[in-house]
């Protein structure tokens, strides 16, 4: 967490690091300094000559999420799925399309996540958020309840309370918020 010291060491000892490590550390320092657009630009430039660098592309997808460039994040995660079959990017895709309000792809990617990892409660949360955004409150309530059965979380509980409220079930909303 000592980014000033890290930056000093990178500048002094960067010759001992490989190119990817330098880029990833520089990106983390840019993010710490709250310069995500600079991080994005540097990663994109780096990836022009290192298209197959999975770690750099993963970091770029994270930066896209930070910047709110959800469509770009989805494209990056789709590329990563093709490049790296050993890692499951379903949760990242499910999250990214939900944040992008791409409701058709929420169904696609979140169901893909449920198939690959049935115990992952985030798929139901993201499906519920999508349903709530579409004003399908009863369906959203079912999704959040299903998520809470898999794994109780404050996130799902809050989403459920909000959905009760939006569905005009005020007493249930109050109880859930408690």
mmCIF file of C-alpha atoms in Angstrom:
data_model
loop_
_atom_site.group_PDB
_atom_site.id
_atom_site.type_symbol
_atom_site.label_atom_id
_atom_site.label_comp_id
_atom_site.label_asym_id
_atom_site.label_seq_id
_atom_site.Cartn_x
_atom_site.Cartn_y
_atom_site.Cartn_z
ATOM 1 C CA UNK A 1 0.000 0.000 0.000
ATOM 2 C CA UNK A 2 3.044 2.292 0.039
ATOM 3 C CA UNK A 3 2.658 3.547 -3.529
ATOM 4 C CA UNK A 4 5.173 6.376 -3.170
ATOM 5 C CA UNK A 5 7.856 3.879 -2.162
ATOM 6 C CA UNK A 6 6.711 1.488 -4.909
ATOM 7 C CA UNK A 7 6.945 4.236 -7.511
ATOM 8 C CA UNK A 8 10.430 5.128 -6.304
ATOM 9 C CA UNK A 9 11.553 1.490 -6.480
ATOM 10 C CA UNK A 10 10.049 0.994 -9.942
ATOM 11 C CA UNK A 11 11.814 4.058 -11.247
ATOM 12 C CA UNK A 12 15.082 2.993 -9.660
ATOM 13 C CA UNK A 13 14.951 -0.774 -10.251
ATOM 14 C CA UNK A 14 12.634 -1.184 -13.242
ATOM 15 C CA UNK A 15 15.444 -2.710 -15.276
ATOM 16 C CA UNK A 16 15.033 -5.855 -13.130
ATOM 17 C CA UNK A 17 11.343 -6.206 -14.028
ATOM 18 C CA UNK A 18 9.840 -7.592 -17.199
ATOM 19 C CA UNK A 19 7.738 -5.345 -19.399
ATOM 20 C CA UNK A 20 4.400 -6.700 -18.173
ATOM 21 C CA UNK A 21 5.331 -6.257 -14.516
ATOM 22 C CA UNK A 22 6.424 -2.662 -15.171
ATOM 23 C CA UNK A 23 3.136 -1.951 -16.928
ATOM 24 C CA UNK A 24 1.001 -3.533 -14.195
ATOM 25 C CA UNK A 25 2.833 -1.708 -11.417
ATOM 26 C CA UNK A 26 2.642 1.581 -13.324
ATOM 27 C CA UNK A 27 -1.094 1.006 -13.796
ATOM 28 C CA UNK A 28 -1.630 0.371 -10.082
ATOM 29 C CA UNK A 29 0.304 3.539 -9.274
ATOM 30 C CA UNK A 30 -1.815 5.524 -11.780
ATOM 31 C CA UNK A 31 -4.979 4.125 -10.203
ATOM 32 C CA UNK A 32 -3.716 4.978 -6.713
ATOM 33 C CA UNK A 33 -3.103 8.531 -7.940
ATOM 34 C CA UNK A 34 -6.673 8.511 -9.294
ATOM 35 C CA UNK A 35 -5.547 8.710 -12.925
ATOM 36 C CA UNK A 36 -7.610 5.904 -14.497
ATOM 37 C CA UNK A 37 -7.703 7.510 -17.960
ATOM 38 C CA UNK A 38 -3.913 7.633 -18.017
ATOM 39 C CA UNK A 39 -3.831 3.973 -16.938
ATOM 40 C CA UNK A 40 -6.296 3.092 -19.720
ATOM 41 C CA UNK A 41 -4.309 4.956 -22.363
ATOM 42 C CA UNK A 42 -1.015 3.385 -21.291
ATOM 43 C CA UNK A 43 -2.506 -0.122 -21.201
ATOM 44 C CA UNK A 44 -4.095 0.317 -24.639
ATOM 45 C CA UNK A 45 -0.793 1.517 -26.064
ATOM 46 C CA UNK A 46 1.036 -1.407 -24.467
ATOM 47 C CA UNK A 47 -1.514 -3.891 -25.787
ATOM 48 C CA UNK A 48 -1.017 -2.628 -29.345
ATOM 49 C CA UNK A 49 2.306 -4.473 -29.358
ATOM 50 C CA UNK A 50 1.443 -7.154 -26.762
ATOM 51 C CA UNK A 51 -2.002 -8.359 -27.889
ATOM 52 C CA UNK A 52 -1.690 -11.725 -26.145
ATOM 53 C CA UNK A 53 -0.754 -10.343 -22.725
ATOM 54 C CA UNK A 54 -3.561 -11.744 -20.589
ATOM 55 C CA UNK A 55 -2.544 -9.949 -17.378
ATOM 56 C CA UNK A 56 -2.477 -6.559 -19.102
ATOM 57 C CA UNK A 57 -5.865 -7.191 -20.735
ATOM 58 C CA UNK A 58 -7.344 -8.262 -17.380
ATOM 59 C CA UNK A 59 -6.050 -5.043 -15.830
ATOM 60 C CA UNK A 60 -7.479 -3.017 -18.734
ATOM 61 C CA UNK A 61 -10.911 -4.616 -18.181
ATOM 62 C CA UNK A 62 -10.700 -3.608 -14.495
ATOM 63 C CA UNK A 63 -9.813 -0.054 -15.511
ATOM 64 C CA UNK A 64 -12.774 0.036 -17.908
ATOM 65 C CA UNK A 65 -15.067 -0.886 -14.994
ATOM 66 C CA UNK A 66 -13.544 1.879 -12.846
ATOM 67 C CA UNK A 67 -14.128 4.382 -15.651
ATOM 68 C CA UNK A 68 -17.678 3.163 -16.286
ATOM 69 C CA UNK A 69 -16.815 1.922 -19.798
ATOM 70 C CA UNK A 70 -18.867 -1.221 -19.364
ATOM 71 C CA UNK A 71 -19.221 -2.078 -23.062
ATOM 72 C CA UNK A 72 -15.434 -1.982 -23.403
ATOM 73 C CA UNK A 73 -15.101 -4.155 -20.291
ATOM 74 C CA UNK A 74 -17.469 -6.730 -21.791
ATOM 75 C CA UNK A 75 -15.452 -6.809 -25.010
ATOM 76 C CA UNK A 76 -12.215 -7.242 -23.056
ATOM 77 C CA UNK A 77 -13.661 -10.079 -20.959
ATOM 78 C CA UNK A 78 -15.026 -11.771 -24.092
ATOM 79 C CA UNK A 79 -11.536 -11.606 -25.605
ATOM 80 C CA UNK A 80 -10.070 -12.992 -22.392
ATOM 81 C CA UNK A 81 -12.485 -15.942 -22.470
ATOM 82 C CA UNK A 82 -11.183 -16.811 -25.933
ATOM 83 C CA UNK A 83 -7.534 -16.318 -24.972
ATOM 84 C CA UNK A 84 -7.538 -18.005 -21.568
ATOM 85 C CA UNK A 85 -9.847 -21.006 -21.328
ATOM 86 C CA UNK A 86 -8.275 -21.950 -17.979
ATOM 87 C CA UNK A 87 -9.928 -19.039 -16.181
ATOM 88 C CA UNK A 88 -13.633 -18.423 -15.714
ATOM 89 C CA UNK A 89 -14.627 -14.854 -16.637
ATOM 90 C CA UNK A 90 -18.385 -15.472 -16.309
ATOM 91 C CA UNK A 91 -18.821 -13.407 -13.141
ATOM 92 C CA UNK A 92 -16.963 -10.457 -14.677
ATOM 93 C CA UNK A 93 -19.123 -10.676 -17.802
ATOM 94 C CA UNK A 94 -22.321 -10.994 -15.752
ATOM 95 C CA UNK A 95 -21.333 -7.958 -13.672
ATOM 96 C CA UNK A 96 -20.251 -5.857 -16.656
ATOM 97 C CA UNK A 97 -23.436 -6.381 -18.682
ATOM 98 C CA UNK A 98 -25.524 -5.670 -15.574
ATOM 99 C CA UNK A 99 -23.681 -2.394 -14.969
ATOM 100 C CA UNK A 100 -24.197 -1.587 -18.661
ATOM 101 C CA UNK A 101 -27.971 -2.288 -18.357
ATOM 102 C CA UNK A 102 -27.610 -4.727 -21.253
ATOM 103 C CA UNK A 103 -30.555 -6.808 -20.073
ATOM 104 C CA UNK A 104 -30.511 -9.377 -22.913
ATOM 105 C CA UNK A 105 -26.890 -10.258 -22.169
ATOM 106 C CA UNK A 106 -27.496 -10.285 -18.402
ATOM 107 C CA UNK A 107 -29.623 -13.362 -18.986
ATOM 108 C CA UNK A 108 -26.971 -14.907 -21.232
ATOM 109 C CA UNK A 109 -23.899 -14.306 -19.078
ATOM 110 C CA UNK A 110 -25.505 -14.694 -15.665
ATOM 111 C CA UNK A 111 -27.059 -18.022 -16.629
ATOM 112 C CA UNK A 112 -23.640 -19.035 -17.955
ATOM 113 C CA UNK A 113 -22.215 -18.153 -14.524
ATOM 114 C CA UNK A 114 -24.942 -20.195 -12.791
ATOM 115 C CA UNK A 115 -24.082 -23.221 -14.928
ATOM 116 C CA UNK A 116 -20.334 -22.935 -14.316
ATOM 117 C CA UNK A 117 -20.629 -22.107 -10.614
ATOM 118 C CA UNK A 118 -24.055 -23.014 -9.163
ATOM 119 C CA UNK A 119 -23.050 -21.904 -5.658
ATOM 120 C CA UNK A 120 -22.107 -18.392 -6.794
ATOM 121 C CA UNK A 121 -24.858 -16.118 -5.483
ATOM 122 C CA UNK A 122 -23.772 -13.118 -7.551
ATOM 123 C CA UNK A 123 -25.551 -14.353 -10.693
ATOM 124 C CA UNK A 124 -28.902 -14.100 -8.910
ATOM 125 C CA UNK A 125 -28.025 -10.661 -7.563
ATOM 126 C CA UNK A 126 -27.118 -9.357 -11.024
ATOM 127 C CA UNK A 127 -30.210 -10.945 -12.582
ATOM 128 C CA UNK A 128 -32.299 -9.329 -9.840
ATOM 129 C CA UNK A 129 -30.713 -5.928 -10.466
ATOM 130 C CA UNK A 130 -31.514 -6.238 -14.161
ATOM 131 C CA UNK A 131 -35.100 -7.248 -13.387
ATOM 132 C CA UNK A 132 -35.474 -4.393 -10.907
ATOM 133 C CA UNK A 133 -34.134 -1.922 -13.478
ATOM 134 C CA UNK A 134 -36.801 -3.187 -15.890
ATOM 135 C CA UNK A 135 -39.445 -2.671 -13.168
ATOM 136 C CA UNK A 136 -40.046 -6.434 -12.896
ATOM 137 C CA UNK A 137 -40.119 -6.201 -9.114
ATOM 138 C CA UNK A 138 -41.707 -9.573 -8.317
ATOM 139 C CA UNK A 139 -39.105 -11.397 -10.429
ATOM 140 C CA UNK A 140 -36.341 -9.312 -8.841
ATOM 141 C CA UNK A 141 -37.582 -10.202 -5.374
ATOM 142 C CA UNK A 142 -37.416 -13.911 -6.271
ATOM 143 C CA UNK A 143 -33.862 -13.522 -7.591
ATOM 144 C CA UNK A 144 -32.649 -11.710 -4.463
ATOM 145 C CA UNK A 145 -34.357 -14.265 -2.208
ATOM 146 C CA UNK A 146 -32.671 -17.071 -4.162
ATOM 147 C CA UNK A 147 -29.312 -15.349 -3.747
ATOM 148 C CA UNK A 148 -29.859 -15.004 -0.001
ATOM 149 C CA UNK A 149 -30.634 -18.732 0.259
ATOM 150 C CA UNK A 150 -27.325 -19.536 -1.440
ATOM 151 C CA UNK A 151 -25.323 -17.087 0.664
ATOM 152 C CA UNK A 152 -26.676 -14.307 2.883
ATOM 153 C CA UNK A 153 -25.021 -10.990 2.012
ATOM 154 C CA UNK A 154 -25.716 -7.377 2.842
ATOM 155 C CA UNK A 155 -25.713 -6.595 -0.890
ATOM 156 C CA UNK A 156 -28.524 -9.045 -1.714
ATOM 157 C CA UNK A 157 -30.431 -8.062 1.428
ATOM 158 C CA UNK A 158 -30.318 -4.371 0.534
ATOM 159 C CA UNK A 159 -31.357 -5.075 -3.056
ATOM 160 C CA UNK A 160 -34.259 -7.168 -1.760
ATOM 161 C CA UNK A 161 -35.386 -4.382 0.579
ATOM 162 C CA UNK A 162 -35.242 -1.856 -2.256
ATOM 163 C CA UNK A 163 -37.277 -4.171 -4.494
ATOM 164 C CA UNK A 164 -39.926 -4.633 -1.795
ATOM 165 C CA UNK A 165 -40.121 -0.856 -1.495
ATOM 166 C CA UNK A 166 -40.415 -0.357 -5.260
ATOM 167 C CA UNK A 167 -43.135 -3.041 -5.327
ATOM 168 C CA UNK A 168 -44.986 -1.037 -2.651
ATOM 169 C CA UNK A 169 -44.506 -3.781 -0.044
ATOM 170 C CA UNK A 170 -43.461 -1.236 2.548
ATOM 171 C CA UNK A 171 -43.656 -3.381 5.687
ATOM 172 C CA UNK A 172 -41.516 -6.102 4.078
ATOM 173 C CA UNK A 173 -39.079 -3.402 2.948
ATOM 174 C CA UNK A 174 -38.811 -2.005 6.485
ATOM 175 C CA UNK A 175 -38.237 -5.474 7.940
ATOM 176 C CA UNK A 176 -35.627 -6.291 5.317
ATOM 177 C CA UNK A 177 -33.793 -2.994 5.870
ATOM 178 C CA UNK A 178 -33.711 -3.767 9.604
#
